[in-house]
Amino acid sequence: MELFKKIKSAMGLKTEESIGKNTEENTEFREAIDRCIREYTSQTHFFFYNVTFSEIPFYNESIKKWDDEKKGEFAIYLANTSKNTYPSYRKGHQKLHDEHQLTSQMLANMFRSKMKFSEKNIVALYEIFKQKFCNETYTGIYWWPIAGFFRQIEYSFPPTEIPESVVGLLNEIVSIEKSPNTYFYKEQVKLDEKIKIYLHAAKGEEGGVKPTYFLGEDEFQPFANNVLEQQKEEDKKLWFELIALAQKANGGKPSQKYLNEAKKIIDQLGSDKFKKVTQEWFTFVINLKETVTVKTYTYSGYESTYNVIEFLSSLNADAIKGFVWMSSWFYDNTTIQTISKLADRSFKKIPEKGPAAAGIGNACLYTLYASKGLDGIAQLSRLRLKIKQANTLTLIEKYIDEAAAKLGISSTEIEDLAVDDFKLKDHQLTYTFDDFTGVLELTGIGKSNLKWIKPDGSQQKSVPQLVKDKFAAKLKKLKAVQKQIDQTTVSQKERFDRMLRSNRTMTLDYFKEKYIQHGLLSFVINKVIFKFSNDTTECLAIYSNNQWISIHHDPIGIDEFTTVSLWHPVTSSTNEVKEWRQFLLEGQIQQPFKQAYREIYLLTEAEINTRTYSNRMASHILKQHQYVTLAKGRNWKAKLMGAWDGGDEDTALLFLPEYAIRVEYWVNPLNANDEFNATGIWNYVTTDQIRFVNSETNELIELINVPPIAFSEAMRDVDLFVGVASVGNDPTWSDSGGLPNHRDYWQSYSFGDLSEIAKNRKEILQGLIPRLKIASVTHIEDRFVVVKGKLRTYKIHIGSTNILMEPNDQYLCIVPDRSKKDVSENLFLPFEGDNGLSVIISKAFLLAADDKITDSSITSQINR
């Protein structure tokens, strides 16, 4: 520091004790500032919080044309003025307040252009910077445009020609202690790295590259830097270059220049080395857990504690984002799968914070979109069914649409093309391990079985020891493929379920090529009913026992038809739907999703009378978090409402582009007894109208003109929201004291009329109960499953699953134990997945043997 003072003294510069004390005014500069203020206020600008300098003629026509030496002197004048007017700015003195705002912003604006400053001017500016908000570590220096100031140094001096005084001040800036809890921390650390690179270049080492590591303080940093240290010395230089480039990652997606620069370094390093190391880093992040730190806050004598949940530091998140972008050059299966898993992890929500690392997640989406081939698009299609954030879903859809446009096809067609067939033959994969054979066989949606055939042809249940010892890597790859296949069948099942909304029609040739002849999709469409049509006739058929058959079990030759579509039951008569349901029951055929048993919603007389809106799902009380999660899961755009300005306005929206329709479901916060959580989110919402709007003209559509499939599917979704999220489904809600003024609603919903979903459930129970062990003591009566136990008789509501006990309709509260085995899992159901149905059956089995119940919370109610 003493050397730095001596250098300034020898140059005739002011020392820290004297800088800024010179009261001599530069008349020209003073008039320049005054004129800029006058011209800006003449444009009816009365505030200087965000000055637009393009609107100040004198700044553009005069100041910007000064030579660099004069600009340097003016920058010093601006800095001094900003510093000297700061106390008055804090006190609210209007004239000096405006001066401070204008000069501070003008200095930053000037630093955005390229100027060559003299050593004297640079040192003088730095001395002024140090004095404002100065403390022991003078972190207040970052209130100045230090990054722009450093850019001027870079423009003014090549690295090998940096004056000693400038080297000294740059080292001072780097040595300032940085606190991770400050607002500017991320920018401070990044600037430090730029300065270090500049100073490293000043040493003039031939081909020298400054060692660059991950900077953020989190659990990832030591792991990643340790992996880096293990690399060969000749490779480290290239890794340092890549990390330095990765740390520059900003914005929504990379420029081609950025990617080309990365590719040039990767080519020197070797793609295999790059992928091996980055996948280690990515896998660590995929498995990384959030850290929870308890903080204590004291204010005005009151002490409170709160949790700080951290995942990755912003500095390391930026660097990882850069490496994800660089991975877009590769399209091998391992890279694509790893990036897809990283996207999953990044969008996983942290309570009260949102996605764990949205920036990394968005980078993953870009990389999946930009990688060569269609495997990335397949993963985007899978992620679209899992991710709930509206803006993320919009981005995924944008990437899928762009990829489809490049190929000149529709987004649905590109999703068909992107589905991997995994080289399945007859829904099987065969692997050889010397004399042993492994057979991977699809057994259901999300289910597959791995069989082992011994050399003598007999089957072995467990993995042979020889395979474990000799083919460990190949076995690991096989199990990874099995997991991918299971994930794909699940995601494709969901895609087909949503396809029922669109009434999509395809040619027979397309259907054969992309579905029937596809190794995996041919399995998913098994047991799904399709409509085959030509100019004169149409026919419904299902693929079963290796052939297409009709509802009457007659073989169907599909080659005589020209078009194919998924059958939606709303397009058929009631009798035809009942026949298909009976067909499934008699043949013990389980569909991968609700199709024949899909709930159907037809216009009611009341809806015809209201014309433009439906009140069918109005006046319900829903648990808001549960409702919003369900809505997003069904591709509705919905957001949480809270107790803040504008936080009580929301309408859930579903877009059906095939029909140019936007569906609106009106909801309102239930503001009762301050029922919101710690973050201000309302616990409950009430429901209102459902409307259908032409998305092109924004005009209301009369319900009678809404296409039946669009109407039925929208109403089915909303019925699901109500059926699952209604407080009437919560057996503890009434007893826990939830909203006393609304207990009448709980009672009426818990034991009232059945919804369409519940009516469907009742129909299934009517066929199921006679096949149960408890059939002799169980029957259906109106809205209830009635179970005659040893102690009392019980009525289980088919909609809410809540229970009343005879003879006095006393309420029985039983909370389902999710840890216990589902007694219905071995029962045949004609479709997959109905949690309410499982709860009813479990409760019925429990209550049929009520004399054996040991849970005191239940027995105390029964014996009351």
mmCIF file of C-alpha atoms in Angstrom, residues 532-852:
data_model
loop_
_atom_site.group_PDB
_atom_site.id
_atom_site.type_symbol
_atom_site.label_atom_id
_atom_site.label_comp_id
_atom_site.label_asym_id
_atom_site.label_seq_id
_atom_site.Cartn_x
_atom_site.Cartn_y
_atom_site.Cartn_z
ATOM 1 C CA PHE A 532 -61.397 -47.006 -38.323
ATOM 2 C CA SER A 533 -63.163 -45.129 -41.133
ATOM 3 C CA ASN A 534 -63.492 -44.836 -44.896
ATOM 4 C CA ASP A 535 -65.819 -42.886 -47.163
ATOM 5 C CA THR A 536 -68.787 -45.152 -46.516
ATOM 6 C CA THR A 537 -68.413 -46.824 -43.147
ATOM 7 C CA GLU A 538 -66.655 -46.853 -39.816
ATOM 8 C CA CYS A 539 -65.887 -49.486 -37.231
ATOM 9 C CA LEU A 540 -64.630 -49.636 -33.622
ATOM 10 C CA ALA A 541 -61.987 -52.254 -32.901
ATOM 11 C CA ILE A 542 -59.515 -53.272 -30.196
ATOM 12 C CA TYR A 543 -56.264 -55.193 -30.569
ATOM 13 C CA SER A 544 -56.421 -58.309 -28.439
ATOM 14 C CA ASN A 545 -54.840 -61.770 -28.780
ATOM 15 C CA ASN A 546 -52.778 -60.638 -31.780
ATOM 16 C CA GLN A 547 -55.732 -59.465 -33.856
ATOM 17 C CA TRP A 548 -58.145 -56.578 -34.287
ATOM 18 C CA ILE A 549 -61.609 -57.529 -33.107
ATOM 19 C CA SER A 550 -64.982 -55.820 -32.823
ATOM 20 C CA ILE A 551 -67.217 -55.542 -29.783
ATOM 21 C CA HIS A 552 -68.783 -58.835 -30.911
ATOM 22 C CA HIS A 553 -65.360 -60.546 -31.023
ATOM 23 C CA ASP A 554 -65.412 -60.643 -34.827
ATOM 24 C CA PRO A 555 -61.998 -60.243 -36.546
ATOM 25 C CA ILE A 556 -61.661 -56.863 -38.290
ATOM 26 C CA GLY A 557 -59.635 -56.358 -41.449
ATOM 27 C CA ILE A 558 -58.381 -52.817 -40.963
ATOM 28 C CA ASP A 559 -56.879 -52.572 -44.472
ATOM 29 C CA GLU A 560 -60.274 -51.671 -45.947
ATOM 30 C CA PHE A 561 -60.233 -48.391 -43.991
ATOM 31 C CA THR A 562 -58.345 -45.179 -44.751
ATOM 32 C CA THR A 563 -58.273 -43.171 -41.513
ATOM 33 C CA VAL A 564 -57.830 -43.963 -37.812
ATOM 34 C CA SER A 565 -58.554 -42.088 -34.573
ATOM 35 C CA LEU A 566 -58.790 -42.843 -30.866
ATOM 36 C CA TRP A 567 -62.353 -43.618 -29.891
ATOM 37 C CA HIS A 568 -63.921 -41.247 -27.381
ATOM 38 C CA PRO A 569 -67.043 -42.644 -25.651
ATOM 39 C CA VAL A 570 -68.841 -39.273 -25.801
ATOM 40 C CA THR A 571 -69.198 -39.819 -29.566
ATOM 41 C CA SER A 572 -71.134 -43.088 -29.096
ATOM 42 C CA SER A 573 -74.551 -44.012 -27.801
ATOM 43 C CA THR A 574 -75.081 -45.000 -24.171
ATOM 44 C CA ASN A 575 -75.778 -48.590 -25.203
ATOM 45 C CA GLU A 576 -72.567 -48.843 -27.226
ATOM 46 C CA VAL A 577 -70.500 -47.522 -24.318
ATOM 47 C CA LYS A 578 -72.138 -50.035 -21.953
ATOM 48 C CA GLU A 579 -71.406 -52.852 -24.381
ATOM 49 C CA TRP A 580 -67.715 -51.938 -24.539
ATOM 50 C CA ARG A 581 -67.553 -51.800 -20.744
ATOM 51 C CA GLN A 582 -69.145 -55.231 -20.528
ATOM 52 C CA PHE A 583 -66.695 -56.453 -23.180
ATOM 53 C CA LEU A 584 -63.740 -55.402 -20.997
ATOM 54 C CA LEU A 585 -65.202 -56.970 -17.840
ATOM 55 C CA GLU A 586 -66.009 -60.291 -19.468
ATOM 56 C CA GLY A 587 -62.618 -60.515 -21.168
ATOM 57 C CA GLN A 588 -60.718 -59.323 -18.064
ATOM 58 C CA ILE A 589 -59.121 -56.670 -20.283
ATOM 59 C CA GLN A 590 -57.452 -53.807 -18.425
ATOM 60 C CA GLN A 591 -56.963 -50.652 -20.489
ATOM 61 C CA PRO A 592 -53.822 -48.554 -19.852
ATOM 62 C CA PHE A 593 -55.997 -45.475 -19.210
ATOM 63 C CA LYS A 594 -59.679 -44.718 -18.812
ATOM 64 C CA GLN A 595 -61.267 -44.972 -22.236
ATOM 65 C CA ALA A 596 -64.412 -47.139 -22.226
ATOM 66 C CA TYR A 597 -64.932 -46.216 -18.569
ATOM 67 C CA ARG A 598 -64.124 -42.581 -19.173
ATOM 68 C CA GLU A 599 -66.536 -40.169 -17.505
ATOM 69 C CA ILE A 600 -68.880 -38.550 -20.038
ATOM 70 C CA TYR A 601 -70.258 -35.047 -19.580
ATOM 71 C CA LEU A 602 -73.234 -33.998 -21.681
ATOM 72 C CA LEU A 603 -75.033 -30.666 -21.631
ATOM 73 C CA THR A 604 -77.714 -30.382 -18.950
ATOM 74 C CA GLU A 605 -80.966 -28.466 -19.235
ATOM 75 C CA ALA A 606 -79.615 -25.850 -16.814
ATOM 76 C CA GLU A 607 -76.547 -25.291 -19.007
ATOM 77 C CA ILE A 608 -78.661 -24.911 -22.109
ATOM 78 C CA ASN A 609 -80.627 -22.226 -20.259
ATOM 79 C CA THR A 610 -77.556 -20.318 -18.981
ATOM 80 C CA ARG A 611 -76.252 -20.491 -22.588
ATOM 81 C CA THR A 612 -72.649 -19.285 -22.106
ATOM 82 C CA TYR A 613 -71.551 -20.699 -18.757
ATOM 83 C CA SER A 614 -71.883 -23.749 -16.542
ATOM 84 C CA ASN A 615 -72.419 -23.712 -12.781
ATOM 85 C CA ARG A 616 -72.113 -27.488 -12.524
ATOM 86 C CA MET A 617 -68.798 -27.270 -10.642
ATOM 87 C CA ALA A 618 -69.528 -24.043 -8.744
ATOM 88 C CA SER A 619 -69.816 -23.402 -4.984
ATOM 89 C CA HIS A 620 -67.194 -25.923 -3.880
ATOM 90 C CA ILE A 621 -64.439 -25.340 -1.328
ATOM 91 C CA LEU A 622 -61.064 -26.685 -2.474
ATOM 92 C CA LYS A 623 -57.677 -26.964 -0.854
ATOM 93 C CA GLN A 624 -55.802 -24.485 -3.005
ATOM 94 C CA HIS A 625 -52.367 -26.131 -3.193
ATOM 95 C CA GLN A 626 -53.895 -29.492 -4.081
ATOM 96 C CA TYR A 627 -56.204 -27.955 -6.686
ATOM 97 C CA VAL A 628 -53.406 -25.980 -8.416
ATOM 98 C CA THR A 629 -51.141 -29.038 -8.515
ATOM 99 C CA LEU A 630 -53.915 -31.095 -10.108
ATOM 100 C CA ALA A 631 -54.737 -28.347 -12.603
ATOM 101 C CA LYS A 632 -51.129 -28.015 -13.745
ATOM 102 C CA GLY A 633 -50.865 -31.782 -13.989
ATOM 103 C CA ARG A 634 -53.729 -31.735 -16.505
ATOM 104 C CA ASN A 635 -52.052 -28.944 -18.510
ATOM 105 C CA TRP A 636 -54.216 -26.112 -17.166
ATOM 106 C CA LYS A 637 -52.579 -22.777 -16.470
ATOM 107 C CA ALA A 638 -53.311 -21.965 -12.829
ATOM 108 C CA LYS A 639 -51.477 -20.111 -10.085
ATOM 109 C CA LEU A 640 -51.630 -19.865 -6.331
ATOM 110 C CA MET A 641 -53.512 -16.884 -4.921
ATOM 111 C CA GLY A 642 -52.294 -15.037 -1.851
ATOM 112 C CA ALA A 643 -53.053 -12.266 0.594
ATOM 113 C CA TRP A 644 -51.292 -9.479 -1.294
ATOM 114 C CA ASP A 645 -52.317 -6.772 -3.746
ATOM 115 C CA GLY A 646 -53.645 -8.486 -6.872
ATOM 116 C CA GLY A 647 -53.109 -11.896 -5.297
ATOM 117 C CA ASP A 648 -56.809 -12.709 -5.185
ATOM 118 C CA GLU A 649 -57.350 -12.770 -8.945
ATOM 119 C CA ASP A 650 -57.012 -15.928 -10.991
ATOM 120 C CA THR A 651 -58.836 -17.924 -13.592
ATOM 121 C CA ALA A 652 -57.610 -21.407 -14.465
ATOM 122 C CA LEU A 653 -57.179 -21.745 -18.234
ATOM 123 C CA LEU A 654 -57.070 -24.737 -20.550
ATOM 124 C CA PHE A 655 -56.090 -24.163 -24.183
ATOM 125 C CA LEU A 656 -57.498 -26.522 -26.796
ATOM 126 C CA PRO A 657 -55.850 -25.326 -30.036
ATOM 127 C CA GLU A 658 -57.455 -28.098 -32.105
ATOM 128 C CA TYR A 659 -60.798 -26.396 -31.520
ATOM 129 C CA ALA A 660 -59.524 -22.789 -31.134
ATOM 130 C CA ILE A 661 -61.023 -22.845 -27.637
ATOM 131 C CA ARG A 662 -59.884 -21.475 -24.298
ATOM 132 C CA VAL A 663 -61.642 -22.949 -21.273
ATOM 133 C CA GLU A 664 -61.960 -20.745 -18.166
ATOM 134 C CA TYR A 665 -62.627 -22.006 -14.647
ATOM 135 C CA TRP A 666 -63.294 -19.154 -12.250
ATOM 136 C CA VAL A 667 -62.049 -19.506 -8.674
ATOM 137 C CA ASN A 668 -61.856 -17.093 -5.750
ATOM 138 C CA PRO A 669 -59.858 -17.115 -2.519
ATOM 139 C CA LEU A 670 -61.811 -18.050 0.587
ATOM 140 C CA ASN A 671 -60.917 -15.211 2.937
ATOM 141 C CA ALA A 672 -62.117 -16.566 6.244
ATOM 142 C CA ASN A 673 -60.356 -16.392 9.609
ATOM 143 C CA ASP A 674 -57.084 -15.370 7.920
ATOM 144 C CA GLU A 675 -56.774 -18.830 6.394
ATOM 145 C CA PHE A 676 -53.415 -18.395 4.645
ATOM 146 C CA ASN A 677 -50.038 -20.006 5.245
ATOM 147 C CA ALA A 678 -46.715 -18.483 6.332
ATOM 148 C CA THR A 679 -46.004 -17.193 2.821
ATOM 149 C CA GLY A 680 -49.425 -15.551 2.446
ATOM 150 C CA ILE A 681 -50.966 -18.238 0.202
ATOM 151 C CA TRP A 682 -54.680 -18.781 0.781
ATOM 152 C CA ASN A 683 -55.404 -22.283 2.094
ATOM 153 C CA TYR A 684 -58.784 -22.545 0.383
ATOM 154 C CA VAL A 685 -60.539 -21.342 -2.748
ATOM 155 C CA THR A 686 -64.181 -21.368 -3.782
ATOM 156 C CA THR A 687 -65.252 -22.328 -7.279
ATOM 157 C CA ASP A 688 -67.470 -20.532 -9.760
ATOM 158 C CA GLN A 689 -68.391 -20.679 -13.454
ATOM 159 C CA ILE A 690 -66.871 -22.600 -16.361
ATOM 160 C CA ARG A 691 -66.819 -20.743 -19.679
ATOM 161 C CA PHE A 692 -65.643 -21.555 -23.209
ATOM 162 C CA VAL A 693 -64.063 -18.773 -25.255
ATOM 163 C CA ASN A 694 -63.020 -18.607 -28.898
ATOM 164 C CA SER A 695 -59.266 -18.143 -28.569
ATOM 165 C CA GLU A 696 -59.033 -16.381 -31.946
ATOM 166 C CA THR A 697 -61.844 -13.835 -31.502
ATOM 167 C CA ASN A 698 -62.000 -13.798 -27.678
ATOM 168 C CA GLU A 699 -65.770 -14.183 -27.869
ATOM 169 C CA LEU A 700 -67.838 -16.381 -25.559
ATOM 170 C CA ILE A 701 -69.072 -19.605 -27.137
ATOM 171 C CA GLU A 702 -72.577 -20.803 -26.382
ATOM 172 C CA LEU A 703 -72.285 -24.183 -24.681
ATOM 173 C CA ILE A 704 -74.536 -25.823 -27.230
ATOM 174 C CA ASN A 705 -71.905 -24.985 -29.889
ATOM 175 C CA VAL A 706 -68.928 -26.393 -27.992
ATOM 176 C CA PRO A 707 -67.702 -29.667 -29.600
ATOM 177 C CA PRO A 708 -68.796 -32.608 -27.402
ATOM 178 C CA ILE A 709 -65.252 -33.936 -26.849
ATOM 179 C CA ALA A 710 -63.921 -30.506 -25.858
ATOM 180 C CA PHE A 711 -66.842 -29.957 -23.467
ATOM 181 C CA SER A 712 -66.659 -33.408 -21.908
ATOM 182 C CA GLU A 713 -62.873 -33.365 -21.407
ATOM 183 C CA ALA A 714 -62.849 -29.898 -19.832
ATOM 184 C CA MET A 715 -65.703 -30.799 -17.461
ATOM 185 C CA ARG A 716 -63.984 -34.090 -16.610
ATOM 186 C CA ASP A 717 -60.819 -32.240 -15.591
ATOM 187 C CA VAL A 718 -62.727 -29.814 -13.372
ATOM 188 C CA ASP A 719 -64.699 -32.674 -11.823
ATOM 189 C CA LEU A 720 -61.327 -34.265 -11.017
ATOM 190 C CA PHE A 721 -60.123 -31.060 -9.330
ATOM 191 C CA VAL A 722 -63.240 -30.912 -7.201
ATOM 192 C CA GLY A 723 -63.361 -34.647 -6.552
ATOM 193 C CA VAL A 724 -59.812 -34.747 -5.220
ATOM 194 C CA ALA A 725 -59.199 -31.275 -3.742
ATOM 195 C CA SER A 726 -62.588 -30.658 -2.088
ATOM 196 C CA VAL A 727 -62.405 -30.335 1.693
ATOM 197 C CA GLY A 728 -65.359 -32.717 1.700
ATOM 198 C CA ASN A 729 -62.909 -35.537 0.933
ATOM 199 C CA ASP A 730 -60.843 -34.826 4.048
ATOM 200 C CA PRO A 731 -62.112 -37.052 6.878
ATOM 201 C CA THR A 732 -60.324 -34.895 9.464
ATOM 202 C CA TRP A 733 -61.472 -31.493 8.181
ATOM 203 C CA SER A 734 -64.644 -31.197 10.213
ATOM 204 C CA ASP A 735 -63.158 -32.541 13.447
ATOM 205 C CA SER A 736 -60.043 -30.373 13.141
ATOM 206 C CA GLY A 737 -62.149 -27.223 13.273
ATOM 207 C CA GLY A 738 -61.623 -26.167 9.664
ATOM 208 C CA LEU A 739 -63.763 -23.115 8.838
ATOM 209 C CA PRO A 740 -66.801 -23.587 11.129
ATOM 210 C CA ASN A 741 -68.978 -21.353 8.911
ATOM 211 C CA HIS A 742 -68.592 -23.840 6.058
ATOM 212 C CA ARG A 743 -69.241 -27.141 7.804
ATOM 213 C CA ASP A 744 -72.595 -27.418 6.043
ATOM 214 C CA TYR A 745 -70.685 -27.646 2.760
ATOM 215 C CA TRP A 746 -68.464 -30.409 4.175
ATOM 216 C CA GLN A 747 -71.518 -32.379 5.283
ATOM 217 C CA SER A 748 -73.406 -31.942 1.984
ATOM 218 C CA TYR A 749 -70.390 -32.855 -0.166
ATOM 219 C CA SER A 750 -69.265 -35.758 2.017
ATOM 220 C CA PHE A 751 -72.596 -37.508 1.783
ATOM 221 C CA GLY A 752 -74.405 -35.777 -1.101
ATOM 222 C CA ASP A 753 -75.133 -36.595 -4.744
ATOM 223 C CA LEU A 754 -72.526 -38.450 -6.773
ATOM 224 C CA SER A 755 -70.393 -36.743 -9.389
ATOM 225 C CA GLU A 756 -69.767 -38.353 -12.777
ATOM 226 C CA ILE A 757 -66.496 -39.779 -11.478
ATOM 227 C CA ALA A 758 -68.321 -41.284 -8.500
ATOM 228 C CA LYS A 759 -71.103 -42.647 -10.749
ATOM 229 C CA ASN A 760 -68.458 -44.436 -12.790
ATOM 230 C CA ARG A 761 -66.941 -45.769 -9.585
ATOM 231 C CA LYS A 762 -70.362 -47.053 -8.526
ATOM 232 C CA GLU A 763 -70.785 -48.919 -11.818
ATOM 233 C CA ILE A 764 -67.437 -50.659 -11.326
ATOM 234 C CA LEU A 765 -68.244 -51.520 -7.708
ATOM 235 C CA GLN A 766 -71.521 -53.109 -8.790
ATOM 236 C CA GLY A 767 -69.555 -55.606 -10.846
ATOM 237 C CA LEU A 768 -66.697 -55.929 -8.382
ATOM 238 C CA ILE A 769 -68.379 -56.445 -4.995
ATOM 239 C CA PRO A 770 -69.991 -59.829 -5.851
ATOM 240 C CA ARG A 771 -66.453 -61.163 -6.497
ATOM 241 C CA LEU A 772 -65.052 -60.057 -3.130
ATOM 242 C CA LYS A 773 -64.615 -62.228 -0.040
ATOM 243 C CA ILE A 774 -66.834 -59.802 1.859
ATOM 244 C CA ALA A 775 -69.651 -59.975 -0.723
ATOM 245 C CA SER A 776 -72.057 -61.627 1.768
ATOM 246 C CA VAL A 777 -71.942 -58.612 4.101
ATOM 247 C CA THR A 778 -71.539 -55.870 1.464
ATOM 248 C CA HIS A 779 -73.943 -54.275 -0.990
ATOM 249 C CA ILE A 780 -74.587 -50.936 -2.736
ATOM 250 C CA GLU A 781 -77.430 -48.774 -1.614
ATOM 251 C CA ASP A 782 -77.994 -45.456 -3.426
ATOM 252 C CA ARG A 783 -74.800 -43.389 -2.882
ATOM 253 C CA PHE A 784 -73.191 -45.804 -0.420
ATOM 254 C CA VAL A 785 -71.354 -49.080 -0.128
ATOM 255 C CA VAL A 786 -73.035 -50.653 2.896
ATOM 256 C CA VAL A 787 -70.931 -53.016 5.021
ATOM 257 C CA LYS A 788 -72.448 -55.086 7.837
ATOM 258 C CA GLY A 789 -69.733 -55.577 10.449
ATOM 259 C CA LYS A 790 -69.820 -57.657 13.614
ATOM 260 C CA LEU A 791 -70.388 -54.581 15.790
ATOM 261 C CA ARG A 792 -72.175 -52.045 13.586
ATOM 262 C CA THR A 793 -73.325 -51.379 10.014
ATOM 263 C CA TYR A 794 -71.396 -48.812 7.958
ATOM 264 C CA LYS A 795 -72.225 -46.680 4.923
ATOM 265 C CA ILE A 796 -69.193 -45.625 2.820
ATOM 266 C CA HIS A 797 -69.966 -42.735 0.489
ATOM 267 C CA ILE A 798 -68.889 -43.688 -3.038
ATOM 268 C CA GLY A 799 -67.799 -40.137 -3.857
ATOM 269 C CA SER A 800 -65.975 -38.789 -0.813
ATOM 270 C CA THR A 801 -65.207 -42.242 0.759
ATOM 271 C CA ASN A 802 -66.374 -40.825 4.117
ATOM 272 C CA ILE A 803 -68.292 -43.116 6.479
ATOM 273 C CA LEU A 804 -71.550 -43.006 8.458
ATOM 274 C CA MET A 805 -72.514 -45.618 11.087
ATOM 275 C CA GLU A 806 -76.008 -46.937 11.636
ATOM 276 C CA PRO A 807 -78.382 -46.608 13.323
ATOM 277 C CA ASN A 808 -77.898 -42.878 13.959
ATOM 278 C CA ASP A 809 -75.681 -41.874 10.996
ATOM 279 C CA GLN A 810 -72.801 -41.150 13.363
ATOM 280 C CA TYR A 811 -69.692 -40.016 11.465
ATOM 281 C CA LEU A 812 -66.694 -42.365 11.570
ATOM 282 C CA CYS A 813 -63.309 -40.799 10.855
ATOM 283 C CA ILE A 814 -60.742 -43.186 9.344
ATOM 284 C CA VAL A 815 -57.602 -41.786 7.789
ATOM 285 C CA PRO A 816 -56.173 -44.219 5.167
ATOM 286 C CA ASP A 817 -52.763 -45.643 6.084
ATOM 287 C CA ARG A 818 -50.709 -45.312 2.900
ATOM 288 C CA SER A 819 -47.977 -47.561 4.303
ATOM 289 C CA LYS A 820 -50.255 -50.613 4.324
ATOM 290 C CA LYS A 821 -50.711 -52.910 1.343
ATOM 291 C CA ASP A 822 -53.539 -51.972 -1.015
ATOM 292 C CA VAL A 823 -56.057 -54.812 -0.748
ATOM 293 C CA SER A 824 -57.398 -53.972 -4.209
ATOM 294 C CA GLU A 825 -54.085 -54.321 -6.065
ATOM 295 C CA ASN A 826 -54.746 -57.977 -6.975
ATOM 296 C CA LEU A 827 -58.335 -57.318 -8.050
ATOM 297 C CA PHE A 828 -59.138 -56.919 -11.730
ATOM 298 C CA LEU A 829 -60.120 -53.403 -12.753
ATOM 299 C CA PRO A 830 -60.882 -52.468 -16.384
ATOM 300 C CA PHE A 831 -58.466 -49.503 -16.252
ATOM 301 C CA GLU A 832 -55.418 -48.426 -14.271
ATOM 302 C CA GLY A 833 -55.578 -46.031 -11.342
ATOM 303 C CA ASP A 834 -58.478 -44.900 -9.112
ATOM 304 C CA ASN A 835 -57.276 -44.116 -5.609
ATOM 305 C CA GLY A 836 -60.821 -43.474 -4.330
ATOM 306 C CA LEU A 837 -61.904 -46.935 -5.439
ATOM 307 C CA SER A 838 -58.960 -48.481 -3.594
ATOM 308 C CA VAL A 839 -59.805 -46.518 -0.422
ATOM 309 C CA ILE A 840 -63.437 -47.701 -0.500
ATOM 310 C CA ILE A 841 -62.446 -51.357 -0.901
ATOM 311 C CA SER A 842 -59.807 -51.087 1.862
ATOM 312 C CA LYS A 843 -62.311 -49.496 4.249
ATOM 313 C CA ALA A 844 -64.916 -52.135 3.396
ATOM 314 C CA PHE A 845 -62.515 -54.993 4.215
ATOM 315 C CA LEU A 846 -61.501 -53.270 7.459
ATOM 316 C CA LEU A 847 -65.072 -52.642 8.633
ATOM 317 C CA ALA A 848 -66.348 -56.108 7.673
ATOM 318 C CA ALA A 849 -64.076 -57.388 10.456
ATOM 319 C CA ASP A 850 -64.653 -54.489 12.853
ATOM 320 C CA ASP A 851 -64.315 -56.787 15.869
ATOM 321 C CA LYS A 852 -60.631 -57.255 14.991
#
